[in-house]
Coordinates of C-alpha atoms in Angstrom, one line a residue:
M224 CA 0.0 0.0 0.0
A225 CA 2.8 2.4 1.0
P226 CA 4.6 2.0 -2.3
Q227 CA 1.4 2.7 -4.3
V228 CA 0.8 5.9 -2.2
A229 CA 4.4 7.0 -2.8
K230 CA 4.1 6.3 -6.5
L231 CA 0.9 8.4 -6.7
A232 CA 2.6 11.2 -4.7
L233 CA 5.5 11.3 -7.1
R234 CA 3.1 11.3 -10.1
F235 CA 0.9 14.1 -8.6
P236 CA 3.2 16.2 -6.4
L237 CA 0.8 19.2 -6.1
V238 CA -2.0 17.0 -4.9
A239 CA 0.3 15.4 -2.3
S240 CA 1.7 18.7 -1.1
T241 CA -1.7 20.2 -0.8
V242 CA -3.0 17.3 1.3
L243 CA 0.1 17.6 3.5
A244 CA -0.4 21.3 3.9
G245 CA -4.0 20.7 4.9
V246 CA -2.8 18.2 7.6
I247 CA -0.2 20.7 8.9
V248 CA -2.7 23.5 9.1
A249 CA -5.3 21.4 10.8
G250 CA -2.6 20.3 13.3
L251 CA -1.7 24.0 14.0
V252 CA -5.3 24.9 14.5
I253 CA -5.9 22.0 16.9
A254 CA -2.8 23.0 18.8
G255 CA -4.1 26.5 19.3
H256 CA -1.8 28.3 16.8
A257 CA -4.3 29.9 14.6
A258 CA -2.0 32.6 13.3
A259 CA 0.6 30.1 12.3
A260 CA -2.1 28.0 10.6
Q261 CA -3.2 31.0 8.6
G262 CA 0.3 32.0 7.7
T263 CA 1.2 28.5 6.5
A264 CA -2.0 28.1 4.5
T265 CA -1.6 31.6 3.0
I266 CA 2.0 31.1 2.0
Y267 CA 1.3 27.7 0.5
S268 CA -1.8 28.9 -1.4
L269 CA -0.1 31.9 -2.8
S270 CA 2.9 29.8 -3.8
V271 CA 0.5 27.5 -5.8
A272 CA -1.3 30.6 -7.2
L273 CA 2.1 31.9 -8.4
Y274 CA 3.0 28.6 -10.0
R275 CA -0.3 28.5 -11.7
T276 CA 0.0 32.1 -12.8
V277 CA 3.2 31.2 -14.7
A278 CA 1.5 28.2 -16.4
M279 CA -1.5 30.4 -17.1
V280 CA 0.6 33.1 -18.9
K281 CA 2.3 30.4 -20.9
G282 CA -1.2 29.2 -21.9
L283 CA -2.4 32.7 -22.8
L284 CA 0.7 33.2 -25.0
R285 CA -0.5 30.0 -26.9
G286 CA -4.0 31.5 -27.2
R287 CA -5.6 29.2 -24.6
W288 CA -8.0 30.9 -22.2
G289 CA -9.2 28.7 -19.4
I290 CA -10.3 28.3 -15.9
D291 CA -6.8 29.0 -14.5
L292 CA -7.4 32.8 -14.5
L293 CA -10.5 32.4 -12.3
A294 CA -8.8 29.9 -10.0
V295 CA -5.7 32.1 -9.4
T296 CA -7.9 35.1 -8.8
A297 CA -10.0 33.1 -6.3
I298 CA -7.0 31.8 -4.4
G299 CA -5.4 35.2 -4.2
S300 CA -8.6 37.0 -3.0
T301 CA -9.5 34.4 -0.4
A302 CA -6.0 34.5 1.0
A303 CA -6.1 38.3 1.0
V304 CA -9.3 38.4 3.1
G305 CA -8.0 35.7 5.5
E306 CA -10.1 32.8 4.2
Y307 CA -7.1 30.5 4.2
V308 CA -9.2 27.3 4.5
A309 CA -11.1 28.3 1.4
S310 CA -7.7 28.9 -0.4
L311 CA -6.6 25.4 0.4
V312 CA -9.9 23.9 -0.7
I313 CA -9.7 25.7 -4.1
V314 CA -6.0 24.6 -4.5
L315 CA -7.0 21.0 -3.8
M316 CA -9.9 21.1 -6.2
L317 CA -7.8 22.6 -9.0
T318 CA -4.8 20.2 -8.6
G319 CA -7.0 17.1 -7.8
G320 CA -9.2 17.8 -10.9
E321 CA -6.2 18.0 -13.1
A322 CA -4.7 14.8 -11.6
L323 CA -8.0 12.9 -12.3
E324 CA -8.0 14.1 -15.9
D325 CA -4.3 13.1 -16.3
F326 CA -4.9 9.8 -14.7
A327 CA -7.9 9.0 -17.0
Q328 CA -6.0 9.9 -20.1
G329 CA -2.9 8.0 -19.2
R330 CA -3.6 5.3 -21.8
A331 CA -1.7 7.0 -24.7
T332 CA 1.4 4.7 -24.4
R333 CA -0.7 1.6 -23.6
E334 CA -2.4 1.6 -27.0
L335 CA 0.7 1.0 -29.1
R336 CA 2.2 -1.4 -26.5
A337 CA -1.0 -3.5 -26.6
L338 CA -1.0 -3.5 -30.4
L339 CA 2.7 -4.4 -30.5
E340 CA 2.3 -7.3 -28.1
R341 CA 0.2 -9.2 -30.6
A342 CA 2.8 -8.8 -33.4
P343 CA 5.0 -11.9 -34.1
R344 CA 8.5 -11.5 -32.6
S345 CA 10.1 -14.6 -34.2
A346 CA 9.7 -16.6 -37.4
H347 CA 10.9 -20.1 -38.6
R348 CA 13.3 -19.5 -41.4
E349 CA 14.3 -22.3 -43.7
G350 CA 17.9 -22.4 -44.8
S351 CA 19.5 -23.6 -48.0
D352 CA 20.2 -26.9 -46.4
G353 CA 16.6 -27.4 -45.5
Q354 CA 17.1 -26.8 -41.8
V355 CA 14.6 -24.6 -40.0
V356 CA 15.9 -22.1 -37.5
D357 CA 14.1 -19.6 -35.3
V358 CA 15.0 -15.9 -36.0
G359 CA 13.7 -12.5 -35.0
V360 CA 11.2 -11.0 -37.5
D361 CA 13.4 -7.9 -37.8
V362 CA 16.0 -9.9 -39.7
I363 CA 13.6 -11.4 -42.3
R364 CA 14.2 -10.0 -45.8
P365 CA 12.3 -10.5 -49.1
G366 CA 13.1 -13.9 -50.6
D367 CA 13.5 -15.8 -47.3
L368 CA 11.7 -19.1 -47.0
L369 CA 9.5 -19.3 -43.9
L370 CA 7.5 -22.1 -42.2
V371 CA 4.3 -21.1 -40.5
K372 CA 3.1 -23.7 -37.9
P373 CA -0.5 -24.4 -37.1
A374 CA -2.3 -21.6 -35.1
E375 CA 0.7 -19.2 -35.6
T376 CA 0.6 -15.7 -37.0
V377 CA 2.1 -15.0 -40.4
P378 CA 5.1 -12.9 -39.5
V379 CA 5.5 -10.8 -42.7
D380 CA 3.8 -10.4 -46.1
G381 CA 4.7 -13.1 -48.5
R382 CA 3.5 -15.7 -51.1
M383 CA 2.2 -19.2 -50.5
L384 CA 4.5 -22.1 -51.4
S385 CA 2.4 -24.9 -50.0
D386 CA -0.4 -26.3 -52.2
V387 CA -3.3 -25.1 -49.9
G388 CA -3.8 -23.4 -46.6
I389 CA -6.6 -22.0 -44.5
L390 CA -6.0 -18.7 -42.7
D391 CA -8.1 -16.4 -40.6
E392 CA -7.6 -12.9 -42.0
S393 CA -10.3 -11.3 -39.9
A394 CA -7.7 -9.3 -38.0
I395 CA -6.5 -7.6 -41.1
T396 CA -9.5 -7.5 -43.5
G397 CA -12.4 -8.0 -41.2
E398 CA -13.7 -10.9 -43.3
S399 CA -15.4 -13.4 -41.0
L400 CA -15.0 -16.5 -43.2
P401 CA -11.6 -18.3 -43.2
A402 CA -9.7 -17.6 -46.3
E403 CA -8.5 -20.5 -48.5
R404 CA -5.1 -19.8 -50.0
A405 CA -3.4 -21.8 -52.8
K406 CA 0.1 -21.8 -54.0
G407 CA 1.2 -18.4 -55.3
D408 CA -1.5 -16.5 -53.3
L409 CA -0.6 -13.4 -51.2
L410 CA -0.4 -13.9 -47.5
L411 CA -0.8 -10.9 -45.2
S412 CA 1.1 -10.5 -42.0
G413 CA -1.1 -10.7 -39.0
S414 CA -3.2 -13.5 -40.4
L415 CA -3.7 -16.6 -38.3
N416 CA -2.8 -19.9 -39.8
G417 CA -5.2 -22.8 -39.6
A418 CA -4.6 -26.5 -38.7
D419 CA -1.9 -27.3 -41.1
A420 CA 1.7 -25.9 -41.3
I421 CA 2.4 -23.9 -44.5
R422 CA 5.5 -22.7 -46.3
M423 CA 5.8 -19.2 -47.8
V424 CA 8.4 -16.9 -49.2
A425 CA 8.7 -13.4 -47.8
T426 CA 7.9 -10.6 -50.2
A427 CA 8.5 -7.7 -47.7
S428 CA 10.4 -6.9 -44.5
T429 CA 8.7 -6.5 -41.2
E430 CA 8.6 -2.7 -41.5
E431 CA 6.9 -2.9 -45.0
S432 CA 4.4 -5.5 -44.1
Q433 CA 0.7 -5.0 -43.5
Y434 CA 0.7 -5.4 -39.8
S435 CA 3.4 -2.9 -39.1
Q436 CA 1.6 -0.5 -41.3
I437 CA -1.4 -0.9 -39.0
V438 CA 0.8 0.0 -36.1
A439 CA 2.0 3.1 -37.9
L440 CA -1.6 4.1 -38.7
V441 CA -2.6 3.9 -35.1
R442 CA 0.4 6.0 -34.0
E443 CA -0.3 8.6 -36.6
A444 CA -4.1 8.8 -36.0
A445 CA -3.7 9.0 -32.2
A446 CA -1.1 11.8 -32.5
S447 CA -3.2 13.8 -34.9
R448 CA -6.3 14.0 -32.7
A449 CA -6.9 17.5 -31.3
P450 CA -7.3 17.7 -27.5
M451 CA -10.8 18.4 -26.2
V452 CA -11.3 21.8 -24.6
R453 CA -12.6 21.4 -21.0
L454 CA -16.3 22.3 -20.7
A455 CA -15.8 24.7 -17.8
D456 CA -13.2 26.7 -19.7
R457 CA -16.0 28.0 -22.0
Y458 CA -17.6 29.7 -19.0
A459 CA -14.5 30.7 -17.1
V460 CA -13.6 34.0 -18.9
P461 CA -17.1 35.6 -19.0
F462 CA -17.7 34.6 -15.4
T463 CA -14.4 36.0 -14.3
L464 CA -15.0 39.3 -16.2
V465 CA -18.4 39.7 -14.6
A466 CA -17.0 39.0 -11.2
F467 CA -14.2 41.6 -11.6
L468 CA -16.8 44.1 -13.0
L469 CA -19.1 43.7 -10.0
A470 CA -16.2 43.7 -7.5
G471 CA -14.6 46.8 -9.0
T472 CA -17.9 48.6 -9.2
A473 CA -18.7 47.8 -5.6
W474 CA -15.2 49.1 -4.6
L475 CA -15.6 52.3 -6.7
L476 CA -19.0 53.1 -5.3
S477 CA -18.3 52.2 -1.6
Q478 CA -14.7 53.5 -1.6
D479 CA -14.0 50.4 0.6
P480 CA -11.4 47.8 -0.7
L481 CA -13.0 45.2 1.6
R482 CA -16.1 45.3 -0.6
F483 CA -13.9 44.1 -3.5
A484 CA -12.8 41.1 -1.5
Q485 CA -16.3 40.3 -0.3
V486 CA -17.5 40.0 -3.8
L487 CA -14.6 37.9 -4.9
V488 CA -15.1 35.5 -2.0
V489 CA -18.5 34.5 -3.3
A490 CA -17.1 34.5 -6.9
T491 CA -14.8 31.5 -6.3
P492 CA -14.6 29.1 -9.2
C493 CA -15.8 26.1 -7.2
P494 CA -19.0 25.6 -9.3
L495 CA -17.0 25.5 -12.5
L496 CA -14.3 23.4 -10.9
I497 CA -16.7 20.8 -9.4
A498 CA -19.8 20.7 -11.6
A499 CA -18.4 19.3 -14.8
P500 CA -15.9 16.7 -13.2
V501 CA -18.6 15.4 -10.8
A502 CA -21.1 15.1 -13.6
F503 CA -18.6 13.4 -16.0
L504 CA -17.4 11.0 -13.2
A505 CA -21.1 10.1 -12.4
G506 CA -21.8 9.7 -16.1
A507 CA -18.8 7.4 -16.5
S508 CA -19.9 5.4 -13.4
R509 CA -23.4 5.1 -14.9
A510 CA -22.0 3.8 -18.1
A511 CA -19.7 1.3 -16.3
K512 CA -22.7 -0.2 -14.6
A513 CA -24.1 -0.8 -18.1
G514 CA -20.9 -2.5 -19.3
I515 CA -19.6 0.6 -21.1
I516 CA -16.2 1.8 -20.3
I517 CA -15.7 5.5 -21.2
K518 CA -12.0 6.4 -20.8
N519 CA -12.2 10.2 -20.3
A520 CA -14.5 13.1 -19.8
G521 CA -13.7 14.5 -23.2
T522 CA -15.2 11.4 -24.7
L523 CA -18.5 11.9 -22.9
E524 CA -18.7 15.4 -24.4
K525 CA -18.0 14.1 -27.9
L526 CA -20.5 11.3 -27.6
S527 CA -23.2 13.9 -26.9
R528 CA -22.4 15.6 -30.3
V529 CA -22.1 12.5 -32.5
K530 CA -23.7 13.1 -35.9
T531 CA -22.3 10.3 -38.0
A532 CA -22.1 6.6 -36.9
V533 CA -19.8 4.3 -38.9
F534 CA -19.9 0.5 -38.4
D535 CA -17.7 -2.3 -39.2
K536 CA -19.6 -5.4 -40.3
T537 CA -18.0 -8.6 -39.0
G538 CA -18.5 -9.1 -35.3
T539 CA -20.1 -5.6 -35.0
L540 CA -23.3 -5.4 -36.9
T541 CA -23.1 -9.2 -37.4
Q542 CA -22.6 -12.0 -34.9
G543 CA -19.1 -12.6 -36.3
R544 CA -19.4 -16.3 -37.1
P545 CA -21.2 -18.4 -39.7
V546 CA -24.5 -20.1 -38.7
L547 CA -27.0 -22.2 -40.5
S548 CA -29.7 -20.1 -42.0
G549 CA -31.5 -22.6 -44.1
I550 CA -31.7 -26.1 -45.7
R551 CA -32.4 -26.6 -49.4
L552 CA -33.5 -30.1 -50.4
A553 CA -32.7 -31.4 -53.9
A554 CA -35.8 -31.7 -56.2
G555 CA -37.3 -35.2 -55.8
G556 CA -34.9 -35.9 -53.0
T557 CA -35.7 -38.6 -50.4
Q558 CA -34.1 -37.0 -47.4
S559 CA -35.8 -34.7 -44.8
E560 CA -34.2 -31.6 -43.6
D561 CA -33.3 -33.0 -40.3
R562 CA -31.9 -36.2 -41.8
L563 CA -29.9 -34.2 -44.3
L564 CA -28.4 -32.0 -41.5
Q565 CA -27.7 -35.1 -39.3
L566 CA -25.8 -36.9 -42.1
A567 CA -23.8 -33.8 -42.9
A568 CA -22.9 -33.1 -39.3
S569 CA -22.0 -36.8 -38.7
A570 CA -19.6 -36.7 -41.6
E571 CA -18.1 -33.4 -40.5
Q572 CA -17.4 -34.5 -36.9
Y573 CA -14.0 -35.9 -38.0
S574 CA -13.3 -33.0 -40.4
S575 CA -11.3 -29.7 -40.3
H576 CA -13.5 -28.3 -42.9
V577 CA -14.1 -24.6 -42.4
F578 CA -17.8 -24.9 -41.7
A579 CA -17.6 -28.2 -39.7
A580 CA -18.1 -26.6 -36.3
S581 CA -21.1 -24.6 -37.5
V582 CA -22.8 -27.6 -39.1
I583 CA -22.3 -29.7 -36.0
E584 CA -23.6 -27.0 -33.7
A585 CA -26.7 -26.6 -35.9
A586 CA -27.5 -30.3 -35.6
R587 CA -27.1 -30.2 -31.9
E588 CA -29.4 -27.2 -31.6
R589 CA -32.1 -29.3 -33.3
G590 CA -31.4 -32.2 -30.9
L591 CA -30.1 -34.4 -33.6
P592 CA -27.5 -37.0 -32.4
L593 CA -24.3 -37.4 -34.4
L594 CA -24.1 -40.8 -36.0
P595 CA -20.8 -42.9 -36.0
A596 CA -18.9 -42.4 -39.2
S597 CA -16.1 -44.5 -40.7
G598 CA -13.7 -44.1 -43.6
A599 CA -13.7 -40.3 -43.2
S600 CA -11.5 -38.7 -45.9
E601 CA -10.5 -35.0 -46.1
H602 CA -10.3 -33.6 -49.6
A603 CA -8.0 -30.5 -49.0
T604 CA -10.2 -27.3 -49.0
N605 CA -12.9 -29.0 -51.0
G606 CA -14.8 -31.1 -48.5
V607 CA -15.1 -34.4 -46.8
S608 CA -16.5 -37.9 -47.5
A609 CA -17.4 -40.5 -44.9
A610 CA -19.5 -43.6 -44.4
V611 CA -22.4 -42.8 -42.1
G612 CA -24.0 -46.1 -41.3
P613 CA -24.9 -47.8 -44.6
Q614 CA -24.8 -44.4 -46.5
T615 CA -21.9 -42.6 -48.2
V616 CA -22.0 -38.9 -47.5
L617 CA -20.1 -36.1 -49.3
V618 CA -20.0 -32.6 -47.8
G619 CA -18.3 -29.6 -49.4
K620 CA -17.9 -27.2 -52.3
P621 CA -20.1 -27.4 -55.4
A622 CA -17.2 -28.6 -57.7
F623 CA -16.4 -31.5 -55.3
V624 CA -20.0 -32.6 -54.8
S625 CA -21.0 -32.2 -58.5
A626 CA -18.0 -34.3 -59.6
N627 CA -19.1 -37.2 -57.5
T628 CA -22.9 -37.1 -57.6
S629 CA -25.7 -37.1 -60.2
G630 CA -28.5 -34.6 -60.4
F631 CA -26.4 -31.7 -59.0
E632 CA -27.9 -28.3 -59.0
R633 CA -26.6 -25.0 -57.7
T634 CA -28.4 -23.3 -54.9
P635 CA -29.4 -19.6 -55.6
L636 CA -28.0 -17.4 -52.8
D637 CA -28.7 -14.0 -51.5
G638 CA -26.0 -11.6 -50.5
G639 CA -23.9 -12.7 -47.6
Q640 CA -24.8 -16.4 -48.0
L641 CA -22.7 -19.4 -48.9
A642 CA -23.8 -23.0 -49.5
V643 CA -22.3 -26.2 -48.3
Y644 CA -23.4 -29.0 -50.7
I645 CA -24.3 -32.5 -49.8
G646 CA -24.4 -35.8 -51.7
V647 CA -25.8 -39.1 -50.4
D648 CA -25.0 -42.4 -52.0
G649 CA -23.8 -40.8 -55.2
T650 CA -26.9 -38.6 -55.6
Y651 CA -27.1 -34.9 -54.9
A652 CA -29.3 -34.5 -51.8
G653 CA -29.3 -30.7 -51.0
S654 CA -27.4 -27.9 -49.5
L655 CA -26.9 -26.1 -46.1
I656 CA -27.2 -22.3 -46.4
M657 CA -24.6 -20.6 -44.1
S658 CA -24.5 -16.8 -43.3
D659 CA -23.1 -14.4 -40.8
P660 CA -26.4 -13.0 -39.6
L661 CA -27.2 -9.5 -38.5
R662 CA -27.3 -9.0 -34.7
T663 CA -30.9 -9.3 -33.5
N664 CA -30.9 -5.8 -32.1
A665 CA -28.9 -4.1 -34.8
V666 CA -32.0 -2.4 -36.5
D667 CA -33.3 -1.2 -33.1
T668 CA -29.9 0.2 -32.2
L669 CA -29.7 2.2 -35.4
A670 CA -33.3 3.5 -34.9
L671 CA -32.3 4.7 -31.4
L672 CA -29.2 6.4 -32.7
R673 CA -31.3 8.3 -35.2
K674 CA -33.6 9.3 -32.4
L675 CA -30.6 10.6 -30.4
G676 CA -29.6 12.9 -33.3
V677 CA -27.3 10.7 -35.4
V678 CA -28.2 11.8 -38.9
E679 CA -25.7 9.8 -41.0
T680 CA -24.9 6.1 -40.8
M681 CA -22.2 4.2 -42.8
L682 CA -21.0 0.6 -43.2
L683 CA -17.2 0.3 -43.6
T684 CA -15.9 -3.2 -44.1
G685 CA -13.2 -5.4 -45.6
D686 CA -15.9 -7.9 -46.9
T687 CA -17.1 -8.2 -50.4
A688 CA -19.4 -5.5 -51.9
S689 CA -22.4 -7.9 -52.3
T690 CA -22.3 -9.1 -48.7
A691 CA -21.8 -5.5 -47.4
R692 CA -24.8 -4.2 -49.5
H693 CA -27.0 -7.0 -48.2
I694 CA -26.2 -6.4 -44.6
A695 CA -26.6 -2.6 -45.0
A696 CA -29.9 -3.0 -46.7
V697 CA -31.2 -5.2 -43.8
A698 CA -29.9 -2.9 -41.1
G699 CA -31.1 0.2 -42.8
I700 CA -27.8 1.8 -43.6
G701 CA -27.6 3.7 -46.9
N702 CA -23.9 4.5 -47.2
V703 CA -21.6 1.5 -47.9
L704 CA -17.9 1.2 -48.5
A705 CA -16.7 -2.4 -48.9
E706 CA -13.4 -4.3 -49.6
C707 CA -11.4 -1.8 -47.4
L708 CA -8.0 -2.3 -45.9
P709 CA -7.2 -0.4 -42.7
A710 CA -5.7 2.6 -44.6
D711 CA -8.9 2.9 -46.7
K712 CA -11.0 2.9 -43.5
V713 CA -8.9 5.7 -42.0
A714 CA -9.2 7.8 -45.2
A715 CA -13.0 7.2 -45.4
V716 CA -13.6 8.4 -41.8
A717 CA -11.4 11.4 -42.2
S718 CA -13.3 12.5 -45.3
L719 CA -16.8 12.4 -43.6
P720 CA -18.1 16.0 -43.4
M721 CA -20.7 15.7 -40.6
R722 CA -18.8 15.6 -37.3
Q723 CA -18.6 14.2 -34.6
V724 CA -17.9 10.8 -36.2
M725 CA -18.2 7.7 -34.1
M726 CA -16.6 4.5 -35.4
V727 CA -17.8 1.1 -34.0
G728 CA -15.7 -2.0 -34.6
D729 CA -13.5 -4.8 -33.3
G730 CA -10.4 -6.6 -34.3
V731 CA -6.9 -5.4 -35.0
N732 CA -7.9 -4.2 -38.5
D733 CA -10.2 -1.7 -36.8
A734 CA -7.6 -0.2 -34.5
P735 CA -6.3 2.6 -36.8
V736 CA -9.8 3.8 -37.7
L737 CA -10.9 3.7 -34.1
A738 CA -8.0 5.9 -33.2
A739 CA -8.7 8.2 -36.2
A740 CA -12.4 8.7 -35.5
D741 CA -13.7 11.4 -33.2
V742 CA -15.0 8.7 -31.0
G743 CA -13.9 5.1 -31.3
V744 CA -16.1 2.4 -29.9
A745 CA -14.8 -1.1 -29.6
M746 CA -16.9 -4.1 -29.1
G747 CA -14.4 -5.5 -26.6
A748 CA -16.3 -8.5 -25.1
K749 CA -14.2 -10.9 -27.4
G750 CA -12.5 -8.4 -29.6
A751 CA -8.8 -7.8 -30.1
T752 CA -6.9 -5.9 -27.3
A753 CA -5.5 -3.5 -29.8
A754 CA -9.0 -2.4 -30.9
S755 CA -10.1 -2.0 -27.2
E756 CA -7.0 0.1 -26.4
S757 CA -7.2 2.3 -29.5
A758 CA -10.9 3.1 -28.7
D759 CA -12.3 5.8 -26.5
V760 CA -15.2 3.6 -25.5
V761 CA -15.1 -0.1 -24.9
I762 CA -18.4 -2.2 -24.8
M763 CA -17.6 -5.0 -22.3
L764 CA -20.9 -6.9 -23.1
D765 CA -21.6 -8.6 -26.5
D766 CA -24.5 -6.2 -27.0
L767 CA -24.6 -3.7 -29.9
S768 CA -27.4 -1.7 -28.2
R769 CA -24.8 -0.4 -25.7
V770 CA -23.5 1.7 -28.5
A771 CA -26.7 3.7 -28.5
S772 CA -26.7 3.7 -24.7
A773 CA -23.2 5.2 -24.7
V774 CA -24.5 8.1 -26.9
D775 CA -27.5 8.5 -24.7
I776 CA -25.4 8.6 -21.5
G777 CA -23.1 11.2 -23.1
E778 CA -26.0 13.5 -24.0
Y779 CA -27.6 13.1 -20.6
T780 CA -24.3 13.7 -18.7
L781 CA -23.4 16.8 -20.7
R782 CA -26.9 18.2 -20.1
I783 CA -26.5 17.6 -16.4
A784 CA -23.1 19.1 -16.4
R785 CA -24.3 22.3 -18.1
Q786 CA -27.2 22.6 -15.7
S787 CA -24.9 22.2 -12.8
I788 CA -22.5 24.8 -14.1
W789 CA -25.3 27.2 -14.7
T790 CA -26.8 26.5 -11.2
G791 CA -23.5 27.4 -9.7
I792 CA -23.0 30.5 -11.9
L793 CA -26.5 31.9 -11.2
L794 CA -26.3 31.3 -7.5
S795 CA -22.9 32.9 -7.4
L796 CA -24.0 35.9 -9.4
G797 CA -26.9 36.4 -6.9
L798 CA -24.5 36.3 -4.0
M799 CA -22.1 38.6 -5.8
V800 CA -24.8 41.2 -6.3
M801 CA -25.7 41.0 -2.7
A802 CA -22.1 41.2 -1.5
S803 CA -21.5 44.2 -3.8
F804 CA -24.1 46.1 -1.5
G805 CA -22.2 45.0 1.6
V806 CA -25.0 42.6 2.7
I807 CA -22.7 39.6 2.9
P808 CA -19.5 39.7 5.1
A809 CA -16.5 37.8 3.9
V810 CA -16.8 34.9 6.4
A811 CA -20.5 34.5 5.7
G812 CA -19.8 34.7 2.0
A813 CA -17.4 31.9 2.3
L814 CA -20.0 29.7 4.1
L815 CA -22.7 30.6 1.6
Q816 CA -20.3 29.7 -1.3
E817 CA -20.0 26.3 0.3
L818 CA -23.8 25.9 0.0
V819 CA -23.5 26.9 -3.6
D820 CA -20.8 24.1 -4.1
L821 CA -23.2 21.6 -2.3
A822 CA -26.1 22.5 -4.6
T823 CA -23.8 22.1 -7.6
I824 CA -22.5 18.7 -6.5
L825 CA -25.9 17.3 -5.8
N826 CA -27.3 18.4 -9.2
A827 CA -24.2 17.0 -10.9
L828 CA -24.8 13.7 -9.2
R829 CA -28.0 13.3 -11.0
A830 CA -25.9 12.0 -13.8
L831 CA -25.8 8.7 -11.8
G832 CA -29.5 8.2 -12.5
P833 CA -31.2 6.6 -15.4
V834 CA -31.1 8.4 -18.7
Q835 CA -34.1 9.1 -20.9
H836 CA -33.7 6.4 -23.5
F837 CA -31.4 3.9 -21.8
K838 CA -32.9 0.4 -21.3
P839 CA -30.7 -2.6 -20.8
A840 CA -31.2 -4.8 -23.8
Q841 CA -31.6 -8.5 -23.8
L842 CA -28.1 -9.9 -24.4
E843 CA -27.6 -12.2 -27.3
T844 CA -27.3 -15.8 -26.0
V845 CA -25.1 -17.0 -28.9
P846 CA -21.4 -16.3 -28.0
R847 CA -19.5 -14.4 -30.7
E848 CA -16.7 -16.8 -31.6
R849 CA -14.6 -17.0 -34.7
I850 CA -15.1 -20.2 -36.7
P851 CA -13.5 -22.5 -37.3
R852 CA -11.9 -23.7 -34.0
Q853 CA -9.5 -26.2 -35.6

């Protein structure tokens, strides 16, 4: 515990020193040394005010007006009239608020570190003598022969030397279906190899490969994002000018300098210092209870102003894994739907076919027991054949099934669908229609976003155009950009005219565009760490409706923050007017100002309550896993 306290004290020295000063002052008061307590508090407060003045002047020279001017004035005026306790409180609020902001935004270096941790660090290089040795990826050069073992990540871009291979490229392209690669095909770094080892020849170094380019895009996008101006800063300057005007007028008319101090005592910036941070912390807490992690207060403000929502497809709008969506029986076939599915699943149970797990799961969901199979034979990337009881069953691609059956006919498919064909005893029996379906609450989520003021929606995906258009049509999205690599996504988001832009996605391929968007939202329940770290908002539950909830919470929180600020400002203005007539002595003004602070805090805490549109959605019961699990 002590080391953690020491670490925090070193990280936030002003907060630590203010707490220490408060303890010393309290000890002096208890010991009966009130004058020493006042002197200590006054010296410390004025020292901090001087330090902040230097920082404020530097900010003014850079064109940044903010709350520091008001805070320094309040510290000086309270110290001048002997309200040393109020001076310490203002110092603590100022330094503590900045510490919380710095702590919340301390993820800048973690983004790239998390992204880099997933990158391959070594590769299996094959020498001229055929021996395979492990080397660091940084020494790989174009022309090197490499071996990629099962379930390993492709270390650099290259071309396939093996006859066939199955790879999961979803981290790079966003394509949910495993990609079948043949000899001579391009392999992208960051792709995950399937069940069989493959050989490849490198065509690029690590720095020139796709995955490293993704890392560079994240770095560039994160660095180019402009900082958010604090909400309270917008009210600080006019509030300060009004306070000075009232205080100066009261001094001029009364010819009493004490009147100037009395006005400034009730013009402390506490409502501005407290209202927004408390409301934002309450809003972030409310979001966390809903499974939504909002990383900083600036993100809440941006969420409240989102006008364009951009979605990735795979694993975001869709469930992210293929499922059985229909069964088509052959004309004049003798098999029932259940029997056809049972035969296919029974043959697939010994297969590493890309859809084997989905077919088996579909059979189990219908309560169909798997039958024992014998003589199972895998036909690389084409399908599987097996004897299921007395029947011979073929499951796979159309070319494979048509070449070994009679009466074959292709199944007409809609966008986003793929057929697995089945033959029984040499005769075509039918097909299983597979698809990556839209999430059950996707349409409702988009409708709620439109109700919350989002006027433009867009689908941005690495999938094929036909699949993307089909999903967009079902979801009600009019703008579609398909077959995108990460750089294309970044460029598309940057060109959108209606800001703020919210990007929702998952996977490593979404990390750059999440960092480039005004607000990046990661579906982080099962998504890649890099996507979660690059995002401003992480949805911890596998529920798309929480995206709309995040926008709703942002709008509600900002509304409460503004109400709280205006509550504090109006009450302070009323007290300033009364103090300018000499009605409120300095000590009484300080006490009344604390009541204003209390009212501000209580109003800001309303952000903990339920928002207008937010209703916890029914979570999808099907886990979002990537298929196949080989």
